[in-house]
Every structure is written in C-alpha cells, then in structure tokens.
Coordinates of C-alpha atoms and ligand atoms in Angstrom, one line a residue:
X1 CA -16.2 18.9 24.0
X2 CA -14.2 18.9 20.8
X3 CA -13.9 16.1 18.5
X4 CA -11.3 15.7 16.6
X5 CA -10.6 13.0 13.5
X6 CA -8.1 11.6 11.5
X7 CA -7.7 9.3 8.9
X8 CA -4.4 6.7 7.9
X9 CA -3.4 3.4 6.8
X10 CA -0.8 3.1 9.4
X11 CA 0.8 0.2 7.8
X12 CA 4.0 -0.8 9.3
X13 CA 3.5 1.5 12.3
X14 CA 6.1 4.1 13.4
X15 CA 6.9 7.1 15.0
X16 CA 5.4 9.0 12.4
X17 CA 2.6 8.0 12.8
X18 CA 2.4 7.7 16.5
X19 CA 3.6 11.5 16.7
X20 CA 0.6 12.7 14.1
X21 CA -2.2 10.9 16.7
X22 CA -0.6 11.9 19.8
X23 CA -0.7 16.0 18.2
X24 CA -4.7 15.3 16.6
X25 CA -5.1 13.8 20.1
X26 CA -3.5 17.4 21.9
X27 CA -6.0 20.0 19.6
X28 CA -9.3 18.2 21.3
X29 CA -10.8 16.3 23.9
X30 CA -11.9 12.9 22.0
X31 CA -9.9 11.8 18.4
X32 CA -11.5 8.9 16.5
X33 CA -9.2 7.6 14.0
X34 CA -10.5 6.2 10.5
X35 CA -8.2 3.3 9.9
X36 CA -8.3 2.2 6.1
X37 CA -9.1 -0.8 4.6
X38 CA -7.0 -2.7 2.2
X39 CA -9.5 -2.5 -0.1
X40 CA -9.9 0.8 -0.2
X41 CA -5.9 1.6 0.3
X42 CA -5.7 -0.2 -3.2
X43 CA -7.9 1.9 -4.8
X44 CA -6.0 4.7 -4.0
X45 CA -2.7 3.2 -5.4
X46 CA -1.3 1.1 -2.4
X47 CA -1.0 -1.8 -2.7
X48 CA 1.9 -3.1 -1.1
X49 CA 0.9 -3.2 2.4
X50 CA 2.2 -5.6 4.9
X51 CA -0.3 -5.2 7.6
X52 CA -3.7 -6.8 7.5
X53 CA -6.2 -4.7 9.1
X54 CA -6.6 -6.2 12.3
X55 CA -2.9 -5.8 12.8
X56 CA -3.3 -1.6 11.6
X57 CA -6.1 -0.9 13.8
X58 CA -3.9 -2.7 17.1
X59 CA -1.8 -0.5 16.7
X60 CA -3.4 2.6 16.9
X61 CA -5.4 1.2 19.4
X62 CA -2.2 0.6 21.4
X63 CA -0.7 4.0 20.6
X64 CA -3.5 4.8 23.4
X65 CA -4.1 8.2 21.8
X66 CA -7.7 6.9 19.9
X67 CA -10.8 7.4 21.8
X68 CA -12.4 5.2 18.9
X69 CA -11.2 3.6 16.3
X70 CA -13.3 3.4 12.7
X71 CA -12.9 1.6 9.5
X72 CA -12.6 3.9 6.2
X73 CA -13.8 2.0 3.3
X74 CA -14.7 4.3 0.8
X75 CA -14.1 7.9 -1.1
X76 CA -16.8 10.4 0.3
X77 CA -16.7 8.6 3.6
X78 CA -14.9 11.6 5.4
X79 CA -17.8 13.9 4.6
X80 CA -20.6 11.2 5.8
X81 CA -18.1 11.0 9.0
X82 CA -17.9 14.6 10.1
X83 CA -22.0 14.9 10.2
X84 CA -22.3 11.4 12.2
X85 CA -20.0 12.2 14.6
X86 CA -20.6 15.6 14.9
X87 CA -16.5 16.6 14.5
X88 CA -14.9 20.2 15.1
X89 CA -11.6 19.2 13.7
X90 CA -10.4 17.1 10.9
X91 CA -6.4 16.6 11.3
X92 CA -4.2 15.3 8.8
X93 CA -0.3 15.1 7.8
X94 CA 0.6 18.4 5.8
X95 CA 2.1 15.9 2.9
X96 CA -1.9 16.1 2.2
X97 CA -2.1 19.7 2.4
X98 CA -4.8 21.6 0.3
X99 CA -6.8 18.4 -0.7
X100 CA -9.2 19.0 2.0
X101 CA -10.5 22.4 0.9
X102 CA -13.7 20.3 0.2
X103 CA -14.0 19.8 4.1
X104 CA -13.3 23.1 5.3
X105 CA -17.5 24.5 5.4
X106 CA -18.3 21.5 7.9
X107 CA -15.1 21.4 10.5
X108 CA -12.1 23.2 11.0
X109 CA -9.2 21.3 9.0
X110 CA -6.0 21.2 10.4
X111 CA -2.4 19.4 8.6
X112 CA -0.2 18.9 10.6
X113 CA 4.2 18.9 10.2
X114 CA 5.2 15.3 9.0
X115 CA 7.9 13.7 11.2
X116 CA 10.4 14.0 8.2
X117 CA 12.5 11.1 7.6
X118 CA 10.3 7.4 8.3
X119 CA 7.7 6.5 5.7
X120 CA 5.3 3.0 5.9
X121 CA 7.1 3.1 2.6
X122 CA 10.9 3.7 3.7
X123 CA 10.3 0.8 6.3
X124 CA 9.0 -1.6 3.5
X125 CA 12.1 -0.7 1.5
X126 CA 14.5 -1.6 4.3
X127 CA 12.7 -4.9 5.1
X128 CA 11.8 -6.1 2.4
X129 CA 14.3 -5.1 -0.6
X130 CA 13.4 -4.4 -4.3
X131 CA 12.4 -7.2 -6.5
X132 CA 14.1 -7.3 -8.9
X133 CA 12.3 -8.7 -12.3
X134 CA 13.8 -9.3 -15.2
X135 CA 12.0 -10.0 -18.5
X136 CA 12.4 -12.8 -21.1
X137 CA 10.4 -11.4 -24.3
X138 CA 10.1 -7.9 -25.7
X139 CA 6.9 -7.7 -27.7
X140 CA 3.5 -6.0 -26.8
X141 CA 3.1 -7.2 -23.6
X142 CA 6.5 -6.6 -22.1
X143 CA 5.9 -3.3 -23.2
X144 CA 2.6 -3.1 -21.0
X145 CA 4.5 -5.1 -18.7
X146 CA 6.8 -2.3 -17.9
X147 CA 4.2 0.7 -18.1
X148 CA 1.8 -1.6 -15.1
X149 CA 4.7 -2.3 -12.9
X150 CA 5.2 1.2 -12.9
X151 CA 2.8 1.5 -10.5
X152 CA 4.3 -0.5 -7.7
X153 CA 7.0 1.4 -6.4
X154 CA 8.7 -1.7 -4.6
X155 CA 9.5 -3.4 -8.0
X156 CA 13.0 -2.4 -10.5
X157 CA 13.0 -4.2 -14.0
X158 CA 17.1 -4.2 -14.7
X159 CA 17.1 -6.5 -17.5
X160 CA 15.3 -7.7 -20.7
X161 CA 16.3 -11.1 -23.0
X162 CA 15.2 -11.8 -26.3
X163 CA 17.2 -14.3 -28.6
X164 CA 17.0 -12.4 -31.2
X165 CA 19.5 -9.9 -29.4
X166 CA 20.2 -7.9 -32.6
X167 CA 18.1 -8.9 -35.2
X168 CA 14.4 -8.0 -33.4
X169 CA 12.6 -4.8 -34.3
X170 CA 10.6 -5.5 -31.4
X171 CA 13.9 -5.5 -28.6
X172 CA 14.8 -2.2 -30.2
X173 CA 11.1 -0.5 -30.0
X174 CA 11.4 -1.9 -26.3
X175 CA 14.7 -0.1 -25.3
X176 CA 14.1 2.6 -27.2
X177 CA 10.7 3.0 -24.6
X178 CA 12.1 2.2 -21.6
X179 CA 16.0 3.7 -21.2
X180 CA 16.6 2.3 -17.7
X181 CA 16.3 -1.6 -18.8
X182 CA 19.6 -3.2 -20.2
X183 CA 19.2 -5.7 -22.9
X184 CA 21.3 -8.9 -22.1
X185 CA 23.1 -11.7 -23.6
X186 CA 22.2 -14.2 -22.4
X187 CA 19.4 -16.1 -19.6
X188 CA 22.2 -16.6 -17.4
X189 CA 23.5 -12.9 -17.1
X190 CA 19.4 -12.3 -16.4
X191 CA 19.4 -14.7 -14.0
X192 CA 22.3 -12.9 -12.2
X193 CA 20.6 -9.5 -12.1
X194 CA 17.0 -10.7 -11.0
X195 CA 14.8 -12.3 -8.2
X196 CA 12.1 -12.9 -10.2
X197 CA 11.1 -13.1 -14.2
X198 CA 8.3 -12.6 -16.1
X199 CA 7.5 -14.7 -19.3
X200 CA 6.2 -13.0 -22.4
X201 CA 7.7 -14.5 -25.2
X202 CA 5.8 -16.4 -28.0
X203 CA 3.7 -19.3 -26.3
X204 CA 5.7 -22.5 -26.9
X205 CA 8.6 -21.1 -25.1
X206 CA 7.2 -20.6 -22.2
X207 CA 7.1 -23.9 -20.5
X208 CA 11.6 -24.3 -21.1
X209 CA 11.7 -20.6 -19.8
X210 CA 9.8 -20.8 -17.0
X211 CA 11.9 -24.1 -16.1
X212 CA 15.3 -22.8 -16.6
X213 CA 13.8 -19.8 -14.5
X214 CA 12.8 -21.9 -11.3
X215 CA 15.8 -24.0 -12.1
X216 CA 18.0 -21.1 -11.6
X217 CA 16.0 -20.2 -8.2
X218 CA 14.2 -17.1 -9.9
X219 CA 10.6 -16.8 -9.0
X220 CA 8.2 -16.7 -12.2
X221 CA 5.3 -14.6 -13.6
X222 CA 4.6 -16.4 -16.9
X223 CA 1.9 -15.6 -19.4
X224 CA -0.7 -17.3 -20.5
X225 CA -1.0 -20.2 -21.7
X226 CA 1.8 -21.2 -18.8
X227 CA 2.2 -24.4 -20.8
X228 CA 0.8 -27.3 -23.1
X229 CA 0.3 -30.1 -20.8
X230 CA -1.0 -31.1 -17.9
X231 CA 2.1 -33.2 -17.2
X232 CA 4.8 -29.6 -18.4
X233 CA 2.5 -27.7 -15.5
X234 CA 2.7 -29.8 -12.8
X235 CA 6.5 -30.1 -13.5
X236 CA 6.9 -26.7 -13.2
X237 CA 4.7 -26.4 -9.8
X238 CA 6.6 -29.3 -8.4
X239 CA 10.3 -27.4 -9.2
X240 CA 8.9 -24.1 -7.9
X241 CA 7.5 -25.6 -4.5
X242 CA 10.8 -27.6 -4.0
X243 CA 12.3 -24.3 -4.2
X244 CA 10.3 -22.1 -1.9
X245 CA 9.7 -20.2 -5.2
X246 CA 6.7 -18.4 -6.5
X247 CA 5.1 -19.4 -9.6
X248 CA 2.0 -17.4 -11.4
X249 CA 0.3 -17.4 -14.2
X250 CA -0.4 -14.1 -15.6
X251 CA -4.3 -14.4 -16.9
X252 CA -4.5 -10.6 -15.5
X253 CA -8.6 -11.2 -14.6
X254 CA -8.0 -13.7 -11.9
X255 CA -6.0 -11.1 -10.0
X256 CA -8.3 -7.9 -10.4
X257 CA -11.1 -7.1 -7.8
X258 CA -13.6 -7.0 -10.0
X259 CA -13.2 -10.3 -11.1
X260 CA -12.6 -11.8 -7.6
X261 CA -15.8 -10.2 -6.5
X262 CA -18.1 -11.7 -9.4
X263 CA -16.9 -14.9 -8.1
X264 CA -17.3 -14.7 -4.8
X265 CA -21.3 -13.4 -5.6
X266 CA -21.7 -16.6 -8.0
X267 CA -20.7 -18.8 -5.1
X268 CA -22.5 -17.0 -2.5
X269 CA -26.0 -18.8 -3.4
X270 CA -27.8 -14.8 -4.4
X271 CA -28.3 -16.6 -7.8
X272 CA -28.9 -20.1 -6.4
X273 CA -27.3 -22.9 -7.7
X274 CA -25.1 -22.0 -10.8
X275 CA -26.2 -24.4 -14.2
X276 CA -24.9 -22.5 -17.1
X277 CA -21.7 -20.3 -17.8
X278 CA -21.3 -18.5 -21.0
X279 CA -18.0 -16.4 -21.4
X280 CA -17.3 -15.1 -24.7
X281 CA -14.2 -13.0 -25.6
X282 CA -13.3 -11.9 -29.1
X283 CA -10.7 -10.0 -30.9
X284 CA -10.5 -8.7 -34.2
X285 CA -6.3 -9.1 -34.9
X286 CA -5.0 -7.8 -37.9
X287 CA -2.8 -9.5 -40.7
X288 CA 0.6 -10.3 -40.3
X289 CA 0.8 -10.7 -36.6
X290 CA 2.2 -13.7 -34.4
X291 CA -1.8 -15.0 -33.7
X292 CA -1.6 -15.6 -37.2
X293 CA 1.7 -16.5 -38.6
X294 CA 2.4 -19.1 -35.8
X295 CA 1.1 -22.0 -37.8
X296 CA 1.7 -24.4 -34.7
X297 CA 0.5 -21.9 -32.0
X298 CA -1.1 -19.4 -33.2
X299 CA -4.9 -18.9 -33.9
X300 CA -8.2 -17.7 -31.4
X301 CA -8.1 -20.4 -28.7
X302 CA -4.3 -20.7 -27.7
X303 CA -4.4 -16.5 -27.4
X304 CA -7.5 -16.1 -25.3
X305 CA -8.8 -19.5 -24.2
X306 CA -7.5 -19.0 -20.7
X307 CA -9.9 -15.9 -20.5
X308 CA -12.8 -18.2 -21.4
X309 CA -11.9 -20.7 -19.3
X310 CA -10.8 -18.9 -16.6
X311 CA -14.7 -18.3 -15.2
X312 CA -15.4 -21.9 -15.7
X313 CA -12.8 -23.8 -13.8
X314 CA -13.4 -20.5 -11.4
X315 CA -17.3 -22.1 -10.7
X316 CA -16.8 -25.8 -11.8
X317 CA -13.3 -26.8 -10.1
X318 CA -11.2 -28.8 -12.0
X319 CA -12.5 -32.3 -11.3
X320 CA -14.8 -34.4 -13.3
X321 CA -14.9 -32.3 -15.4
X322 CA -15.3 -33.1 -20.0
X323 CA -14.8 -31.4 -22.4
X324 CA -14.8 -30.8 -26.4
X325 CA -14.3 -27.8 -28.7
X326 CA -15.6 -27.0 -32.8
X327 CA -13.3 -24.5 -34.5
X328 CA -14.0 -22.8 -38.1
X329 CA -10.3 -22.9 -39.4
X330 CA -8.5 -20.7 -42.1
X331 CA -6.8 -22.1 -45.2
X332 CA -3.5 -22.2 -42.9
X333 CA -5.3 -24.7 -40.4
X334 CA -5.3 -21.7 -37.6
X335 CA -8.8 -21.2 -35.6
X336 CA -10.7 -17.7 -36.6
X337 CA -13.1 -19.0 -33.9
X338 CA -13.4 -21.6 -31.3
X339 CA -16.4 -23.0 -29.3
X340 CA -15.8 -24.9 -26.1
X341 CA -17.9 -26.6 -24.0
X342 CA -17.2 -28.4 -20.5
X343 CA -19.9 -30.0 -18.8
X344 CA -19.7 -31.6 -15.0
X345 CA -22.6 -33.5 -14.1
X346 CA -25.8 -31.6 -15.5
X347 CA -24.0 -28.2 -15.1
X348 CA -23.1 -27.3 -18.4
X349 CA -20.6 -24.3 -20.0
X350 CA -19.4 -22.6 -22.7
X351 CA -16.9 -20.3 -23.8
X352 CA -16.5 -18.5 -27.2
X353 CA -14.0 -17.0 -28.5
X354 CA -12.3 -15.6 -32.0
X355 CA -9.7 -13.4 -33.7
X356 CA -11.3 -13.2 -36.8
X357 CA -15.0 -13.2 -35.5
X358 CA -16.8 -10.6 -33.6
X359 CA -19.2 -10.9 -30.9
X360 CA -20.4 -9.8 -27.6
X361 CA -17.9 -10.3 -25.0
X362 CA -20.3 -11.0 -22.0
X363 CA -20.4 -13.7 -19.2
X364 CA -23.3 -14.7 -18.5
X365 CA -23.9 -17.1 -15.1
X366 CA -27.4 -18.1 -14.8
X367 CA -28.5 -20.0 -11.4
X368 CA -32.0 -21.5 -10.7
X369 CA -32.7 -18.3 -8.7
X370 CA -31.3 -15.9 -11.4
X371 CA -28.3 -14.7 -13.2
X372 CA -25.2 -13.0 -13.2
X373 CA -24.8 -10.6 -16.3
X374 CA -20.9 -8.8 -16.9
X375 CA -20.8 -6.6 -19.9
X376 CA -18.8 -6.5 -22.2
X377 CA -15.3 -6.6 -21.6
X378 CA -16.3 -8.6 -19.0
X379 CA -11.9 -9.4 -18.6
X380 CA -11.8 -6.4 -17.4
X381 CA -14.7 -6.5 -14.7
X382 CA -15.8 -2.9 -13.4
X383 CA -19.2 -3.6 -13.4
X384 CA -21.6 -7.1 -13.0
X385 CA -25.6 -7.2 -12.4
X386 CA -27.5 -9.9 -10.8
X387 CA -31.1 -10.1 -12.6
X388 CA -34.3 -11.9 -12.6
X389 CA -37.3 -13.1 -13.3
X390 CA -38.6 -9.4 -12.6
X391 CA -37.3 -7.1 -15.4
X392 CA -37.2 -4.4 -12.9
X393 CA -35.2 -6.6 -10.3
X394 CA -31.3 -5.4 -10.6
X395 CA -28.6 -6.0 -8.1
X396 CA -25.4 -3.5 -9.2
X397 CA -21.6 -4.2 -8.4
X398 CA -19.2 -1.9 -9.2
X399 CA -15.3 -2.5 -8.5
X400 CA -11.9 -0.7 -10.1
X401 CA -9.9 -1.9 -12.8
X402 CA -7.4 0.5 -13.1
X403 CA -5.3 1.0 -16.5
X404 CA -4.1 -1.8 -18.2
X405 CA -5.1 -4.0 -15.2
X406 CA -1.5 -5.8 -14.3
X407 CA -0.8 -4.2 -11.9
X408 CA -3.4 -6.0 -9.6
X409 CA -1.1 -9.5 -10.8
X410 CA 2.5 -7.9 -10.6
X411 CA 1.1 -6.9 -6.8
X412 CA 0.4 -10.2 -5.7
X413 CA 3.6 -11.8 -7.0
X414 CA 5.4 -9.3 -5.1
X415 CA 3.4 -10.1 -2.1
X416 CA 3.9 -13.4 -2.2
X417 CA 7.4 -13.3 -2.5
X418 CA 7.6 -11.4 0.4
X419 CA 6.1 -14.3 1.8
X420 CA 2.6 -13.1 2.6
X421 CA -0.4 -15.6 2.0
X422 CA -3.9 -15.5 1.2
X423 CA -3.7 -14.7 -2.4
X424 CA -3.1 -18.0 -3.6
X425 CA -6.7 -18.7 -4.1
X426 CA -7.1 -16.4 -7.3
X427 CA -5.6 -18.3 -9.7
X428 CA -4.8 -21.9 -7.8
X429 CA -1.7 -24.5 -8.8
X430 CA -4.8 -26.8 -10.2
X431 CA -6.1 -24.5 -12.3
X432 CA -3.4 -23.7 -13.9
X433 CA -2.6 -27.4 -14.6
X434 CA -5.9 -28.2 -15.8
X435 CA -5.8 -25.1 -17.9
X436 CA -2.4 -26.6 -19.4
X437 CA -4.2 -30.0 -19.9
X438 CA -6.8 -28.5 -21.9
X439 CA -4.6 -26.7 -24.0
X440 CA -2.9 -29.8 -25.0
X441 CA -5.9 -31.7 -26.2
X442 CA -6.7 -28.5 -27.8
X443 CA -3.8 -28.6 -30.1
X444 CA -3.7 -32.0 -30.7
X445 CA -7.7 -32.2 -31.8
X446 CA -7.1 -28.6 -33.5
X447 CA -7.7 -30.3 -36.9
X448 CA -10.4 -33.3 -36.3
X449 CA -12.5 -30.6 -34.4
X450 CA -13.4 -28.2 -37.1
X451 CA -16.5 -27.5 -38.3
Ligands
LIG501 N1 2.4 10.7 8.7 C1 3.3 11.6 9.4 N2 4.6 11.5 9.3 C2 5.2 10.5 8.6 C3 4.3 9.6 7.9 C4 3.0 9.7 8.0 O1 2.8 12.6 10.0 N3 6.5 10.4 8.5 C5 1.0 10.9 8.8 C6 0.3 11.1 7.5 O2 0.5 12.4 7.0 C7 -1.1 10.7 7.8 C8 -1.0 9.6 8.9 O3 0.4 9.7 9.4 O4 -1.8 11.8 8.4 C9 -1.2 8.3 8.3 O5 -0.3 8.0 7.2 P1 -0.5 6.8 6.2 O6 -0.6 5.6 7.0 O7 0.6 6.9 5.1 O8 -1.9 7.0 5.6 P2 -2.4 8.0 4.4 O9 -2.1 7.4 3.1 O10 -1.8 9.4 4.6 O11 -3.9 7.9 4.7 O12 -8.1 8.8 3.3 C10 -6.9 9.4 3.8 C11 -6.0 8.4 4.3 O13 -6.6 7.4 4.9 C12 -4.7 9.0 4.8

C-alpha cells in the first residue's frame, strides 16, 4: 500500500489543480491532500483568496481523487505529516521544484508538470479586475503606501495628487521612487483613473478628501485620524453606504493578525473579566517636521492617539463610555505628551502617548484572573503573554507582522471591494466615529487640559 500526499490552497478550483490530484492520485494507492488554511496561506504571501476553506476543501473532496482530506496550518507541518501517516510519496507541482530537498530522507518526493496556462491567480485577475488606487498625498506614508501594496499583486497605483503639483519636494522625492505612478492635476483626473483612493495628506484634509472621494463613487482607505467629529464621520459612513462603497480607516494594527488575535484572547475570559487597559506609544520626532509645525493639528495626540485608543474602544465598545486627557504643552501650544483616560462603569483605561517624551510602548490588559502583557511595539503585535499570579505561569502567542505592516489593511479593502465580508469587524463604522468624536473634544480642550 503506497501513500501518497500533497499539499495546495486550491483557491478558485481549476483544471490545474484537478489534473495535479488526479496524477498524485495515479503514483499510489491512497492520496491525502493537505488543504491550507487562510491563515497560514497569508503567512506565506496570499492573501487574496476568494475561497473560504470549507469551500477549498469541497472541492477537492469533489474532484473524487482524495482518499482524505487534511488541514495545513503551519510551516514544518509536512515533516510532522509524513511520520504520522506513514507516506511513500510526497507530490507537488514542479513550479515548487527543489524546495523539498529537506523531505527527500523520509519519502520519495515527486513535482509534477504544471498544466501551463490557468493560475488561482489568472482566474482572480479575470473575475475580479485590478483595483485601481489612486493616492491623494505624497509624504512618508504614501511612500510606504506604495512599497506595502507591493505585496498584493491584484492592486495598480496609476496616479498620485498633491496640490502643491510643482512646488512640493515631497511629490518630487515620490516620483522620483516610484516611476510607474503619474502625478496629476487635478482630484477629478484621479478620480477618472481610480476605483479606490487612499488618504495620506496632512490630517485636516482628510475629512473634504475622503468626501469628494465617496462623492465621486471611489472607495476610500483614509488615514488616521479619518476625521474631527463625530458628526464629519458619520457623514462620511452614511455617503459611502448610500453608495455601496467601502470606507476604512487605515490605523494599520486593527487589520494585522497579531493584533486581532490579542483581542480575541482579552475577550475570551483566560484573563477573566478585563478592569484596566494601559496602552502607551511614543515617538521621539525630530524638529522641523509636520507633528510639529502644524500649530492647529499637529502635536503627540492627533499623530498617534488612534493607536492608544484603538485597544480601548477594541475592549470597552463605544458606549457609555467618558473621557478626559492632561497634556504638557510646548511654547507653541502643541502636546509633547498626552495622558488619556476613559473609564465605563468601574472599568478604567489609559493610553499614553508623546513625540517629545519617551517611554515604554507596552499594553498592558489586566483581568481579575490575570493579565495580558505586549511588548513593546506593541502596534506592531508579533508577540503577547498572558501572566499571573505565579511568576513562573506564562501563556506565549506568537503571530506575523510582516514588513511595514499595511499590507494586512490594503488586503482587506481589496477584499471588501470585491465584495467579500467578515472583515468588517476589525476596525467597525462605530469606532471609527467615536474615534473622530474624541478627536474633536481633544482639540477643542487641547489648551484648558494642560498640565
Ligand atoms: N498546480 C498545477 N498547475 C497549475 C496550478 C497549480 O499543477 N496551473 C498545482 C500546484 O503546483 C500545487 C497544487 O496545484 O501542487 C496546488 O496549487 P495552489 O493552490 O496554488 O497551492 P500552493 O501555493 O502551490 O500550495 O505548503 C505548500 C502549499 O500548500 C502548496
């Protein structure tokens, strides 16, 4: 009896595919097929699949060439699998040829020819075309922007606007990086070239951008802070859902693994009931820079207060909750450092944050059973503990956070304007609105709040 394995996402299933298991199937007489999970598909760079999982694994089943069909969930796995199931043959399309070398003293490894010409990826191409996003803004970010969307194959950036068309130093550093992005005239002619935009000019303009966007049927990606009010962010939600559009805020956290993991273990009761959150982020900037020559908008908790808050409204929701804030101040009226706390009922919170203070840039969550402690920088979570009273007692969590991190947000617009759901829930339409309202008061107590 020879058993024979092979491994796949099979997303979008085709004849590909159905021609590799029905071969794996011919060198043996049983072929269990390792279907992968979306988790780990993303790790490995894809992360554009249509498919769920239940619908990848129905089709293999239905090819009717899988004895038994297995989930693939991590790296190593395939090793762990050939012992367990006592294989003779590991089979794989010869686009993977030589990277199983590592295999070859336990089974026989086979690749196999690769039906030339049909791809998951071709077939995503054809039905679902290229978004195209254009980008309004050429500073740091857009500049990130562009290196993170990289990574998604299923995304073009034709166009980039900034007012300041030939007078900014920044526009010209930005096309002089990235060769295949036009500047343009004006929002309309971006409009014409685009699906979709992302917002990373400086933060007061991002509210009229991100209207005139939606307003213009273009779906939105705007950075933080998405706007000033509550009253400016539920007028943007309200235009975007009239118009079937998508509208995200890009706080990057929200959307990475990592992040959406701690959260999920907060809730899930392992430290009991949650009664304290302490997020801190802080960021030395230097001299001269936007953060601190923006007199009206500028300053610590307008650049990284969503990152502080983001872990609270996460855990507390966004009703009933209050809230106040003490700043220290620079001779220009700007915050070096801001202290927020929100409260809801006896469950209290706090989030620190500065650009001309250091500090540890942990989040702490501590429960009546125990706590929840992410390292600094926790924004970009790769790693969390749960601890307790027992110094010894340590629950690990690892998850990927790969380069700049973006790429995890630029995904899910993309699959959400594809029209697939169940991402919604990282970053909800309430939280960015209560965000927004915060932000307001913010400003407006700016002065009357410092220390
Ligand atoms: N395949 C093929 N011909 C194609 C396309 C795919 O023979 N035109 C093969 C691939 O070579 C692979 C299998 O079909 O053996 C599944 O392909 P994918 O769904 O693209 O999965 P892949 O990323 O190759 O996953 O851990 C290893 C992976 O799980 C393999």
């Amino acid at each position: 009896m020879k058993t024979v394995i092979t491994y796949g996402v099979f997303d979008l299933f085709h004849d590909g595919h159905r021609s590799l298991l029905e071969r794996a199937r011919a060198l043996g007489d049983k072929l269990i097929v390792g279907v992968t999970t979306d988790q780990y598909a993303y790790q490995r760079g894809k992360m554009c699949l249509v498919d769920p999982i239940e619908k990848r694994i129905e089709n293999v089943k239905k090819s009717g060439f899988a004895d038994e069909i297995i989930i693939e969930d991590h790296h190593g796995q395939k090793v762990e699998d050939i012992s367990r199931y006592h294989v003779d043959i590991f089979a794989i399309g010869d686009d993977w040829l030589g990277k199983f070398e590592y295999l070859e003293n336990m089974c026989q490894v086979i690749y196999l020819k690769r039906t030339p010409d049909i791809s998951s990826t071709l077939l995503r191409y054809s039905k679902y075309p290229f978004l195209k996003i254009g980008i309004i803004g050429s500073g740091r970010v857009a500049g990130r922007f562009m290196r993170e969307a990289g990574y998604i194959r299923e995304i073009q950036v034709p166009c980039v606007y900034n007012p300041r068309l030939d007078n900014s130093e920044s526009l010209r550093r930005f096309l002089e990086s990235h060769t295949s992005v036009m500047k343009v005239r004006t929002l309309d002619k971006l409009f014409d070239q685009t699906d979709a935009v992302y917002i990373a000019s400086p933060h007061e303009t991002h509210f009229g951008y991100a209207k005139e966007a939606l307003k213009a049927g273009k779906h939105v990606l705007c950075e933080k802070p998405m706007a000033f009010s509550r009253e400016e962010a539920e007028e943007l939600f309200e235009i975007a859902e009239a118009n079937d559009l998508v509208l995200m805020e890009g706080i990057k956290t929200a959307y990475c693994p990592g992040f959406v993991k701690l959260i999920s273990i907060a809730k899930s009761g392992l430290i009991g009931e949650i009664v304290n959150i302490e997020s801190c982020f802080t960021r030395l900037t230097p001299p001269g820079l936007r953060e601190w020559t923006d007199l009206r908008y500028g300053g610590s908790f307008t650049e990284l207060g969503s990152y502080i808050l983001l872990p609270i409204v996460k855990l507390l929701g966004t009703e009933d909750l209050e809230w106040n804030f003490r700043s220290m101040l620079n001779e220009n009226g700007l915050d070096i450092f801001t202290r927020l706390e929100v409260s809801k009922g006896d469950i209290i919170a706090a989030g620190r944050c500065g650009i001309g203070a250091k500090s540890e840039g942990q989040l702490i969550i501590s429960g009546t059973k125990g706590y929840i402690l992410t390292e600094a920088p926790w924004w970009k979570t790769t790693y969390f503990e749960i601890r307790g009273e027992d110094p010894n007692y340590r629950k690990r969590f690892t998850a990927d956070f790969e380069g700049d991190g973006m790429r995890y947000e630029i995904a899910d617009l993309l699959y959400r304007v594809q029209g697939h759901e169940g991402r919604e829930f990282k970053l909800k339409k309430e939280e960015s609105v209560f965000m927004a309202e915060v932000f307001g008061s913010f400003l407006k107590g700016r002065t009357e709040n410092a220390v």
